[in-house]
Coordinates of N, CA and C and ligand atoms in Angstrom, one line a residue:
X1 N 0.8 -1.2 0.0 CA 0.0 0.0 0.0 C 0.9 1.3 0.0
X2 N 0.5 2.2 -0.8 CA 1.3 3.5 -0.9 C 1.0 4.3 0.4
X3 N 1.9 5.2 0.6 CA 1.8 6.1 1.8 C 0.9 7.3 1.4
X4 N 0.2 7.8 2.4 CA -0.5 9.1 2.2 C 0.5 10.2 2.4
X5 N 0.6 11.1 1.4 CA 1.5 12.3 1.5 C 0.6 13.5 1.5
X6 N 0.4 14.2 2.7 CA -0.4 15.4 2.7 C 0.0 16.5 1.8
X7 N -0.9 17.3 1.4 CA -0.5 18.5 0.6 C 0.3 19.5 1.4
X8 N 1.3 20.2 0.8 CA 2.1 21.2 1.5 C 1.3 22.4 1.8
X9 N 0.1 22.6 1.3 CA -0.7 23.8 1.6 C -1.3 23.7 3.0
X10 N -0.9 24.6 3.9 CA -1.2 24.4 5.3 C -2.7 24.4 5.6
X11 N -3.5 25.4 5.1 CA -4.9 25.5 5.4 C -5.7 24.4 4.9
X12 N -5.3 23.9 3.7 CA -6.0 22.8 3.1 C -5.7 21.5 3.9
X13 N -4.4 21.3 4.2 CA -3.9 20.1 4.9 C -4.7 20.0 6.3
X14 N -4.8 21.2 7.0 CA -5.4 21.2 8.3 C -6.9 20.9 8.2
X15 N -7.5 21.5 7.1 CA -9.0 21.2 7.0 C -9.2 19.7 6.7
X16 N -8.4 19.1 5.9 CA -8.5 17.7 5.6 C -8.3 16.8 6.8
X17 N -7.3 17.2 7.6 CA -7.0 16.5 8.9 C -8.1 16.5 9.8
X18 N -8.7 17.7 10.0 CA -9.8 17.8 10.9 C -11.1 17.1 10.4
X19 N -11.3 17.2 9.1 CA -12.5 16.6 8.4 C -12.4 15.0 8.7
X20 N -11.2 14.5 8.4 CA -11.1 13.0 8.5 C -11.0 12.5 9.9
X21 N -10.2 13.2 10.8 CA -10.0 12.7 12.1 C -11.4 12.8 12.9
X22 N -12.3 13.7 12.5 CA -13.6 13.8 13.2 C -14.6 12.9 12.6
X23 N -14.2 12.1 11.6 CA -15.2 11.2 10.9 C -16.2 12.0 10.1
X24 N -15.8 13.2 9.7 CA -16.7 13.9 8.8 C -17.7 14.8 9.5
X25 N -17.4 15.1 10.8 CA -18.3 15.9 11.6 C -17.8 17.3 11.8
X26 N -16.5 17.6 11.5 CA -16.0 18.9 11.7 C -15.1 19.3 10.5
X27 N -14.9 20.6 10.3 CA -14.1 21.0 9.2 C -14.7 20.7 7.8
X28 N -16.0 20.6 7.8 CA -16.7 20.1 6.5 C -17.2 21.3 5.7
X29 N -16.9 22.5 6.0 CA -17.4 23.7 5.2 C -16.3 24.6 4.9
X30 N -16.5 25.4 3.8 CA -15.7 26.6 3.5 C -16.7 27.7 3.2
X31 N -16.6 28.8 3.9 CA -17.5 29.9 3.7 C -18.9 29.5 3.9
X32 N -19.2 28.6 4.8 CA -20.6 28.2 5.1 C -21.1 27.2 4.1
X33 N -20.3 26.7 3.1 CA -20.8 25.8 2.1 C -20.0 24.4 2.2
X34 N -20.7 23.3 1.9 CA -20.1 22.0 2.2 C -18.9 21.7 1.3
X35 N -18.0 20.9 1.9 CA -16.8 20.5 1.2 C -16.7 19.0 1.2
X36 N -16.1 18.4 0.2 CA -15.8 16.9 0.2 C -14.3 16.7 0.2
X37 N -13.9 15.5 0.5 CA -12.5 15.2 0.4 C -12.3 14.0 -0.6
X38 N -11.5 14.3 -1.6 CA -11.3 13.3 -2.7 C -9.9 12.7 -2.5
X39 N -9.9 11.4 -2.3 CA -8.6 10.6 -2.2 C -8.3 10.0 -3.5
X40 N -7.1 10.2 -4.0 CA -6.7 9.7 -5.3 C -5.2 9.4 -5.3
X41 N -4.7 8.9 -6.4 CA -3.3 8.4 -6.5 C -2.4 9.4 -7.3
X42 N -1.3 9.7 -6.8 CA -0.3 10.5 -7.5 C 0.2 9.8 -8.7
X43 N 0.1 10.5 -9.9 CA 0.5 9.9 -11.1 C 2.0 9.8 -11.3
X44 N 2.7 10.5 -10.6 CA 4.2 10.4 -10.7 C 4.8 9.6 -9.5
X45 N 4.3 9.9 -8.3 CA 4.9 9.3 -7.1 C 4.2 8.0 -6.7
X46 N 2.9 7.9 -7.1 CA 2.1 6.7 -6.6 C 1.6 7.0 -5.2
X47 N 1.9 8.1 -4.6 CA 1.5 8.4 -3.3 C 0.0 8.6 -3.2
X48 N -0.6 8.3 -2.1 CA -2.0 8.6 -1.9 C -2.1 10.1 -1.6
X49 N -3.0 10.8 -2.3 CA -3.2 12.2 -2.2 C -4.6 12.5 -1.8
X50 N -4.8 13.6 -1.1 CA -6.2 14.0 -0.7 C -6.4 15.5 -1.0
X51 N -7.5 15.8 -1.6 CA -7.8 17.1 -2.1 C -9.2 17.5 -1.5
X52 N -9.3 18.7 -0.9 CA -10.6 19.2 -0.5 C -11.2 19.9 -1.7
X53 N -12.5 19.7 -1.9 CA -13.2 20.5 -3.0 C -14.6 20.8 -2.5
X54 N -15.2 21.8 -3.1 CA -16.6 22.2 -2.8 C -17.5 21.0 -3.2
X55 N -18.5 20.8 -2.5 CA -19.5 19.7 -2.8 C -20.5 20.2 -3.8
X56 N -20.4 19.6 -5.0 CA -21.4 19.8 -6.0 C -22.1 18.5 -6.4
X57 N -23.3 18.3 -6.0 CA -24.0 17.0 -6.2 C -24.8 17.1 -7.5
X58 N -24.8 15.9 -8.2 CA -25.5 15.7 -9.4 C -26.2 14.3 -9.2
X59 N -27.3 14.3 -8.6 CA -27.9 13.0 -8.2 C -27.0 12.2 -7.3
X60 N -26.6 11.0 -7.7 CA -25.6 10.2 -6.9 C -24.2 10.5 -7.2
X61 N -24.0 11.4 -8.1 CA -22.6 11.8 -8.6 C -22.2 13.1 -8.0
X62 N -20.9 13.4 -8.1 CA -20.3 14.6 -7.7 C -19.6 15.3 -8.9
X63 N -19.7 16.6 -8.9 CA -19.0 17.4 -9.9 C -17.8 18.0 -9.3
X64 N -16.6 17.7 -9.9 CA -15.3 18.2 -9.3 C -14.8 19.3 -10.2
X65 N -14.6 20.5 -9.6 CA -14.2 21.7 -10.4 C -12.8 22.1 -10.0
X66 N -11.9 22.0 -11.1 CA -10.5 22.3 -10.8 C -10.2 23.8 -11.0
X67 N -10.9 24.6 -10.2 CA -10.9 26.1 -10.3 C -9.6 26.6 -9.7
X68 N -9.1 26.1 -8.6 CA -7.9 26.6 -7.9 C -8.0 28.1 -7.8
X69 N -9.2 28.7 -7.4 CA -9.3 30.1 -7.2 C -9.1 31.0 -8.5
X70 N -9.2 30.4 -9.7 CA -9.0 31.1 -10.9 C -7.5 31.3 -11.2
X71 N -6.6 30.5 -10.6 CA -5.2 30.5 -10.9 C -4.9 30.2 -12.4
X72 N -3.8 30.7 -12.9 CA -3.5 30.5 -14.3 C -3.3 29.0 -14.7
X73 N -2.8 28.2 -13.7 CA -2.5 26.8 -14.0 C -3.5 25.9 -13.4
X74 N -3.6 24.7 -14.0 CA -4.5 23.7 -13.4 C -3.9 23.2 -12.1
X75 N -4.7 22.9 -11.1 CA -4.2 22.2 -9.9 C -3.7 20.8 -10.3
X76 N -2.6 20.3 -9.7 CA -2.0 19.1 -10.2 C -2.9 17.8 -10.0
X77 N -3.9 17.9 -9.1 CA -4.7 16.7 -8.9 C -5.4 16.4 -10.2
X78 N -5.6 17.4 -11.1 CA -6.2 17.1 -12.4 C -5.4 16.0 -13.2
X79 N -4.1 16.0 -13.1 CA -3.3 15.1 -13.8 C -3.4 13.7 -13.2
X80 N -3.6 13.7 -11.9 CA -3.8 12.4 -11.2 C -5.1 11.8 -11.6
X81 N -6.1 12.6 -11.7 CA -7.4 12.0 -12.1 C -7.5 11.6 -13.5
X82 N -6.7 12.3 -14.4 CA -6.7 11.9 -15.8 C -6.0 10.6 -15.9
X83 N -5.0 10.3 -15.0 CA -4.2 9.1 -15.2 C -4.9 7.9 -14.5
X84 N -5.7 8.1 -13.5 CA -6.2 7.0 -12.7 C -7.6 7.5 -12.2
X85 N -8.7 6.9 -12.7 CA -10.0 7.4 -12.5 C -10.6 6.9 -11.1
X86 N -9.9 6.0 -10.5 CA -10.5 5.4 -9.2 C -10.2 6.4 -8.1
X87 N -11.3 6.8 -7.4 CA -11.1 7.7 -6.3 C -12.0 7.3 -5.2
X88 N -11.8 7.9 -4.0 CA -12.7 7.7 -2.9 C -13.2 9.1 -2.5
X89 N -14.5 9.3 -2.3 CA -15.0 10.6 -1.9 C -15.6 10.5 -0.5
X90 N -15.1 11.3 0.4 CA -15.7 11.5 1.7 C -16.7 12.7 1.7
X91 N -17.9 12.4 1.9 CA -18.9 13.5 2.0 C -19.5 13.4 3.4
X92 N -18.9 14.3 4.3 CA -19.3 14.3 5.7 C -19.0 12.9 6.3
X93 N -20.1 12.2 6.8 CA -19.8 10.9 7.4 C -19.8 9.7 6.4
X94 N -20.1 10.0 5.2 CA -20.2 8.9 4.2 C -18.9 8.9 3.3
X95 N -18.5 7.6 3.0 CA -17.3 7.5 2.1 C -17.8 6.6 1.0
X96 N -17.5 7.0 -0.3 CA -17.9 6.3 -1.5 C -16.7 6.0 -2.4
X97 N -16.7 4.8 -2.9 CA -15.7 4.5 -4.0 C -16.4 5.0 -5.3
X98 N -15.6 5.8 -6.0 CA -16.2 6.3 -7.3 C -15.2 6.3 -8.4
X99 N -15.7 6.5 -9.6 CA -14.8 6.6 -10.8 C -15.1 8.0 -11.4
X100 N -14.0 8.6 -11.8 CA -14.2 9.9 -12.4 C -14.1 9.9 -13.9
X101 N -14.7 10.8 -14.6 CA -14.5 11.0 -16.0 C -14.5 12.5 -16.2
X102 N -13.7 13.0 -17.2 CA -13.6 14.4 -17.4 C -14.7 14.8 -18.4
X103 N -15.3 15.9 -18.1 CA -16.5 16.4 -19.0 C -15.9 17.1 -20.2
X104 N -16.1 16.6 -21.4 CA -15.7 17.2 -22.6 C -16.8 17.8 -23.4
X105 N -17.9 17.2 -23.4 CA -19.1 17.6 -24.2 C -19.6 18.9 -23.7
X106 N -19.8 19.9 -24.7 CA -20.1 21.2 -24.3 C -21.5 21.3 -23.6
X107 N -22.4 20.5 -24.1 CA -23.8 20.6 -23.4 C -23.7 20.1 -22.0
X108 N -23.0 19.0 -21.8 CA -22.9 18.4 -20.5 C -22.2 19.4 -19.6
X109 N -21.1 20.0 -20.1 CA -20.4 20.9 -19.3 C -21.2 22.1 -18.9
X110 N -22.1 22.6 -19.8 CA -22.9 23.8 -19.4 C -23.9 23.3 -18.3
X111 N -24.4 22.1 -18.4 CA -25.3 21.6 -17.4 C -24.7 21.5 -16.0
X112 N -23.5 20.9 -16.0 CA -22.9 20.7 -14.7 C -22.2 22.0 -14.2
X113 N -21.8 22.9 -15.1 CA -21.3 24.2 -14.6 C -22.4 24.9 -13.9
X114 N -23.6 24.9 -14.4 CA -24.7 25.6 -13.7 C -24.9 25.0 -12.3
X115 N -24.8 23.7 -12.1 CA -24.9 23.1 -10.8 C -23.8 23.6 -9.9
X116 N -22.6 23.6 -10.5 CA -21.4 24.1 -9.7 C -21.6 25.5 -9.2
X117 N -22.0 26.4 -10.0 CA -22.2 27.8 -9.7 C -23.3 27.9 -8.6
X118 N -24.3 27.1 -8.8 CA -25.4 27.2 -7.8 C -24.9 26.7 -6.4
X119 N -24.0 25.7 -6.4 CA -23.5 25.2 -5.1 C -22.4 26.2 -4.5
X120 N -21.7 26.9 -5.4 CA -20.6 27.7 -5.0 C -20.4 28.9 -6.0
X121 N -21.2 30.0 -5.8 CA -21.2 31.1 -6.8 C -19.8 31.6 -7.2
X122 N -18.8 31.6 -6.3 CA -17.5 32.2 -6.7 C -16.8 31.4 -7.9
X123 N -17.3 30.2 -8.2 CA -16.7 29.5 -9.4 C -16.9 30.4 -10.6
X124 N -17.9 31.1 -10.7 CA -18.1 32.0 -11.9 C -17.1 33.1 -12.0
X125 N -16.7 33.6 -10.8 CA -15.7 34.7 -10.8 C -14.3 34.0 -11.1
X126 N -14.1 32.8 -10.7 CA -12.8 32.1 -11.0 C -12.7 31.9 -12.5
X127 N -13.8 31.5 -13.1 CA -13.8 31.3 -14.5 C -13.5 32.5 -15.3
X128 N -14.0 33.7 -14.8 CA -13.7 34.9 -15.5 C -12.3 35.4 -15.3
X129 N -11.7 35.0 -14.2 CA -10.4 35.4 -13.8 C -9.3 34.8 -14.6
X130 N -9.5 33.6 -15.2 CA -8.5 32.8 -15.8 C -8.8 32.6 -17.3
X131 N -7.7 32.5 -18.1 CA -7.9 32.2 -19.5 C -7.9 30.7 -19.8
X132 N -7.6 29.9 -18.8 CA -7.7 28.5 -19.1 C -9.1 28.0 -19.0
X133 N -9.4 26.9 -19.7 CA -10.7 26.3 -19.5 C -10.6 25.4 -18.2
X134 N -11.4 25.7 -17.2 CA -11.3 25.0 -15.9 C -11.8 23.6 -16.1
X135 N -10.9 22.6 -15.9 CA -11.3 21.2 -16.0 C -12.4 20.8 -15.0
X136 N -13.4 20.1 -15.5 CA -14.5 19.6 -14.7 C -14.6 18.1 -14.9
X137 N -14.8 17.4 -13.7 CA -14.9 15.9 -13.7 C -16.3 15.6 -13.1
X138 N -16.8 14.4 -13.5 CA -17.9 13.9 -12.8 C -17.5 12.6 -12.1
X139 N -17.7 12.5 -10.9 CA -17.4 11.2 -10.1 C -18.7 10.5 -10.0
X140 N -18.7 9.2 -10.4 CA -19.9 8.4 -10.4 C -19.6 7.2 -9.5
X141 N -20.7 6.6 -8.9 CA -20.5 5.4 -8.1 C -19.8 4.3 -8.9
X142 N -18.8 3.7 -8.2 CA -17.9 2.7 -8.9 C -18.7 1.4 -9.0
Ligands
F42_1 N1 -9.6 23.7 -5.2 C1 -10.2 23.6 -6.3 O1 -9.6 23.6 -7.4 N2 -11.6 23.6 -6.4 C2 -12.4 23.6 -5.3 O2 -13.6 23.5 -5.3 C3 -11.7 23.7 -4.0 C4 -12.4 23.8 -2.8 C5 -11.7 23.7 -1.6 C6 -12.4 23.7 -0.4 C7 -11.7 23.6 0.8 C8 -10.3 23.5 0.8 O3 -9.6 23.4 2.0 C9 -9.6 23.6 -0.4 C10 -10.3 23.7 -1.6 N3 -9.6 23.7 -2.8 C11 -10.3 23.7 -4.0 C12 -8.1 23.6 -2.8 C13 -7.7 22.2 -3.2 O4 -7.9 21.4 -2.1 C14 -6.2 22.1 -3.7 O5 -5.4 22.6 -2.6 C15 -6.0 23.0 -4.9 O6 -6.9 22.6 -5.9 C16 -4.5 22.7 -5.4 O7 -4.4 21.4 -5.7 P1 -3.0 20.8 -6.2 O8 -3.2 19.3 -6.5 O9 -2.3 21.6 -7.2 O10 -2.2 20.9 -4.8 C17 -0.8 21.1 -4.7 C18 -0.5 22.3 -3.9 C19 -0.2 19.9 -4.0 O11 -0.8 19.3 -3.1 N4 1.0 19.5 -4.5 C20 1.7 18.4 -4.0 C21 3.1 18.7 -3.7 O12 3.7 18.0 -2.9 O13 3.6 19.8 -4.2 C22 1.8 17.3 -5.1 C23 0.5 16.7 -5.2 C24 0.5 15.6 -6.3 O14 -0.6 15.1 -6.5 N5 1.6 15.2 -7.0 C25 1.5 14.1 -8.0 C26 2.1 12.8 -7.6 O15 2.5 12.0 -8.4 O16 2.1 12.6 -6.3 C27 2.1 14.7 -9.3 C28 1.2 15.6 -10.0 C29 1.7 16.1 -11.4 O17 1.4 15.4 -12.4 O18 2.4 17.1 -11.4

């Protein structure tokens, strides 16, 4: 089994630690809106990685938005998910095995983007702030 290597970003690392050590009862929000923790595999190191994201639900699925606050570059978890679609998602006290796929189709993207912005309005500002197309994934029950 690979080792878990926490992110070097302190506030994110601390939120994930609190979220997981409390069994999904603390540290579960950002700005009053719900957050999920996605566990995935590092595509170069093979290490276990954990990423906190806003919770965007689409039925039994989750929409994962690689906004990184509108930064010019993709967050590196995008490359991990492109290389290995098997993830685990913690949503508060529930943990689900899921498979992700990147959304390419324009119509599907428009549909899930609307869900994302409804769940977390700043995504729209992040989109306007960056010239990159923000990658979006759908995580579906495995
Ligand atoms: N980020 C978002 O993009 N969208 C969100 O909705 C979001 C919400 C959110 C809510 C709460 C919170 O605490 C954080 C939130 N974030 C959100 C921030 C998010 O959790 C990530 O911190 C952010 O997206 C940046 O992701 P990142 O994968 O670029 O993280 C970097 C800083 C990181 O951890 N780097 C590691 C390191 O050691 O430098 C490497 C991680 C890694 O996966 N390495 C790969 C490997 O093989 O191990 C290689 C990857 C490659 O191909 O380069």
